[in-house]
Coordinates of C-alpha atoms in Angstrom, one line a residue:
X918 CA 0.0 0.0 0.0
X919 CA 1.0 3.6 -0.4
X920 CA 1.1 4.1 3.4
X921 CA 3.4 1.1 3.8
X922 CA 5.8 2.4 1.1
X923 CA 6.0 5.8 2.8
X924 CA 6.6 4.2 6.2
X925 CA 9.4 2.1 4.7
X926 CA 11.0 5.2 3.2
X927 CA 11.1 6.8 6.6
X928 CA 12.4 3.6 8.2
X929 CA 15.3 3.4 5.7
X930 CA 16.6 6.8 6.9
X931 CA 15.8 6.0 10.5
X932 CA 18.0 2.8 10.2
X933 CA 20.8 4.7 8.4
X934 CA 20.8 7.4 11.1
X935 CA 20.6 5.0 14.1
X936 CA 24.3 4.6 14.5
X937 CA 25.4 8.2 14.0
X938 CA 22.7 10.6 15.2
X939 CA 19.7 11.0 17.4
X940 CA 17.3 11.5 14.5
X941 CA 13.9 10.1 15.2
X942 CA 10.9 10.1 13.0
X943 CA 7.6 9.6 14.9
X944 CA 4.5 8.5 13.1
X945 CA 1.4 10.4 14.1
X946 CA -2.3 9.8 13.3
X947 CA -3.2 10.2 9.7
X948 CA -4.7 13.5 8.7
X949 CA -7.1 14.7 6.0
X950 CA -5.0 17.8 5.4
X951 CA -4.4 18.5 1.7
X952 CA -2.4 21.7 2.4
X953 CA 1.3 22.6 2.5
X954 CA 1.5 24.7 5.6
X955 CA 3.4 25.2 8.8
X956 CA 1.4 22.9 11.1
X957 CA 4.2 20.8 12.7
X958 CA 3.3 17.6 10.8
X959 CA 5.2 15.7 8.2
X960 CA 2.6 15.2 5.5
X961 CA 2.8 13.3 2.2
X962 CA 0.3 14.8 -0.3
X963 CA -0.6 13.1 -3.6
X964 CA -1.6 15.8 -6.1
X965 CA -3.8 14.1 -8.8
X966 CA -4.4 17.0 -11.2
X967 CA -2.1 19.7 -12.7
X968 CA -3.0 23.2 -11.7
X969 CA -2.6 24.3 -15.3
X970 CA -5.5 22.0 -16.2
X971 CA -7.9 23.3 -13.5
X972 CA -7.0 26.8 -12.5
X973 CA -7.8 29.9 -14.6
X974 CA -4.9 31.9 -15.8
X975 CA -6.1 35.0 -14.0
X976 CA -6.5 33.4 -10.6
X977 CA -4.5 35.3 -8.0
X978 CA -3.1 32.1 -6.7
X979 CA -0.6 32.0 -9.6
X980 CA 0.9 35.2 -8.2
X981 CA 1.0 34.3 -4.5
X982 CA 1.9 30.7 -5.1
X983 CA -1.2 29.2 -3.4
X984 CA -2.8 27.3 -6.3
X985 CA -1.7 23.9 -4.9
X986 CA -3.4 24.5 -1.6
X987 CA -6.4 26.4 -2.9
X988 CA -7.3 23.9 -5.7
X989 CA -5.6 20.7 -4.4
X990 CA -3.5 20.5 -7.6
X991 CA 0.2 20.2 -8.7
X992 CA 1.5 23.7 -9.1
X993 CA 5.1 22.9 -9.8
X994 CA 6.7 21.9 -13.2
X995 CA 4.9 18.8 -14.6
X996 CA 8.3 17.1 -15.1
X997 CA 9.0 17.1 -11.3
X998 CA 7.9 13.9 -9.5
X999 CA 8.0 15.3 -5.9
X1000 CA 8.6 18.6 -4.0
X1001 CA 9.7 18.7 -0.4
X1002 CA 8.9 21.9 1.6
X1003 CA 10.5 22.4 5.0
X1004 CA 10.4 25.1 7.6
X1005 CA 13.0 25.4 10.2
X1006 CA 14.2 27.8 12.9
X1007 CA 17.3 29.6 11.8
X1008 CA 18.6 30.4 15.3
X1009 CA 18.1 26.9 16.7
X1010 CA 18.2 24.8 13.5
X1011 CA 15.1 23.0 14.7
X1012 CA 12.9 21.5 12.0
X1013 CA 9.4 22.9 12.4
X1014 CA 7.5 21.4 9.5
X1015 CA 7.9 19.2 6.4
X1016 CA 5.5 18.5 3.6
X1017 CA 6.2 16.2 0.6
X1018 CA 4.0 16.8 -2.5
X1019 CA 3.9 14.0 -5.1
X1020 CA 3.0 14.7 -8.7
X1021 CA 0.4 11.9 -9.2
X1022 CA -1.0 13.8 -12.1
X1023 CA 2.1 13.2 -14.3
X1024 CA 3.6 10.1 -12.6
X1025 CA 2.1 6.7 -11.8
X1026 CA 3.5 5.8 -8.4
X1027 CA 3.5 2.1 -7.7
X1028 CA 4.3 0.0 -4.6
X1029 CA 4.8 -3.5 -6.1
X1030 CA 8.3 -5.1 -6.1
X1031 CA 8.3 -6.5 -9.7
X1032 CA 8.2 -6.7 -12.6
X1033 CA 9.3 -3.4 -14.1
X1034 CA 6.8 -1.8 -16.4
X1035 CA 7.6 -1.3 -20.0
X1036 CA 8.0 2.4 -20.8
X1037 CA 4.9 2.3 -23.0
X1038 CA 2.7 0.2 -20.6
X1039 CA 2.6 1.8 -17.1
X1040 CA 0.2 0.0 -14.8
X1041 CA -0.3 -0.5 -11.1
X1042 CA 0.6 -4.1 -11.4
X1043 CA 4.3 -3.4 -12.3
X1044 CA 6.9 -1.0 -11.1
X1045 CA 6.2 2.3 -12.9
X1046 CA 7.6 5.1 -10.7
X1047 CA 8.4 3.4 -7.3
X1048 CA 6.8 5.4 -4.5
X1049 CA 9.1 4.2 -1.8
X1050 CA 12.2 5.2 -3.9
X1051 CA 10.7 8.6 -4.6
X1052 CA 9.9 9.3 -0.9
X1053 CA 13.3 7.9 0.2
X1054 CA 15.0 10.4 -2.2
X1055 CA 12.8 13.3 -1.0
X1056 CA 13.7 12.5 2.6
X1057 CA 17.4 12.6 1.7
X1058 CA 16.8 16.3 0.7
X1059 CA 15.2 16.9 4.1
X1060 CA 18.4 15.6 5.7
X1061 CA 20.5 18.0 3.6
X1062 CA 21.6 15.8 0.8
X1063 CA 21.7 17.1 -2.8
X1064 CA 21.1 15.2 -6.0
X1065 CA 24.0 13.4 -7.6
X1066 CA 24.7 11.6 -10.8
X1067 CA 25.8 8.2 -9.4
X1068 CA 23.9 5.4 -11.0
X1069 CA 21.8 3.5 -8.5
X1070 CA 22.3 6.1 -5.7
X1071 CA 19.4 7.0 -3.5
X1072 CA 20.1 10.6 -4.3
X1073 CA 20.5 10.1 -8.1
X1074 CA 18.5 12.8 -9.8
X1075 CA 17.2 10.5 -12.6
X1076 CA 13.9 8.9 -12.1
X1077 CA 13.2 6.0 -14.4
X1078 CA 10.4 3.7 -15.1
X1079 CA 10.8 0.3 -13.3
X1080 CA 13.6 1.3 -10.9
X1081 CA 12.9 0.2 -7.3
X1082 CA 16.6 0.1 -6.4
X1083 CA 16.6 3.4 -4.5
X1084 CA 14.4 2.1 -1.7
X1085 CA 17.4 1.6 0.5
X1086 CA 20.2 4.0 1.4
X1087 CA 23.4 3.4 -0.5
X1088 CA 26.8 4.1 1.2
X1089 CA 27.4 7.2 -0.9
X1090 CA 24.2 8.8 0.4
X1091 CA 24.8 8.1 4.1

């Protein structure tokens, strides 16, 4: 399930950090929130439509950047699979809020282990864009890691159909 894939992504980073930090992710009750906002919760939000398809061009949300929240749509470039937004206290370094938006309008996120989907035949029964890998990658950004170009790395920028290899944390990303 999607919830299990997200939990496993958090667990991968929790395991990687267990020997070298006091980082702790604590799961809380599910919420119906569909908003990216400073509410003290880590939320994973699946955006199922592109804002450009449902929001008029003269809507003020385009100017103030609120279209995603106002219309529950993907307001970022359609080529991006996920966006992580974090809020922290500059003086203390304390992390105050994290939200991960997933572009379910342009990407079919799957949770199966195999087989890989053919590029022209994406389906929920094969690995299209692996949800656990995408969330694991996004959480790497939360922890301060940047994209890299190392094949197979958790933090490799490339997202390819059928690739579930980034579910775990590779040594170069730790």
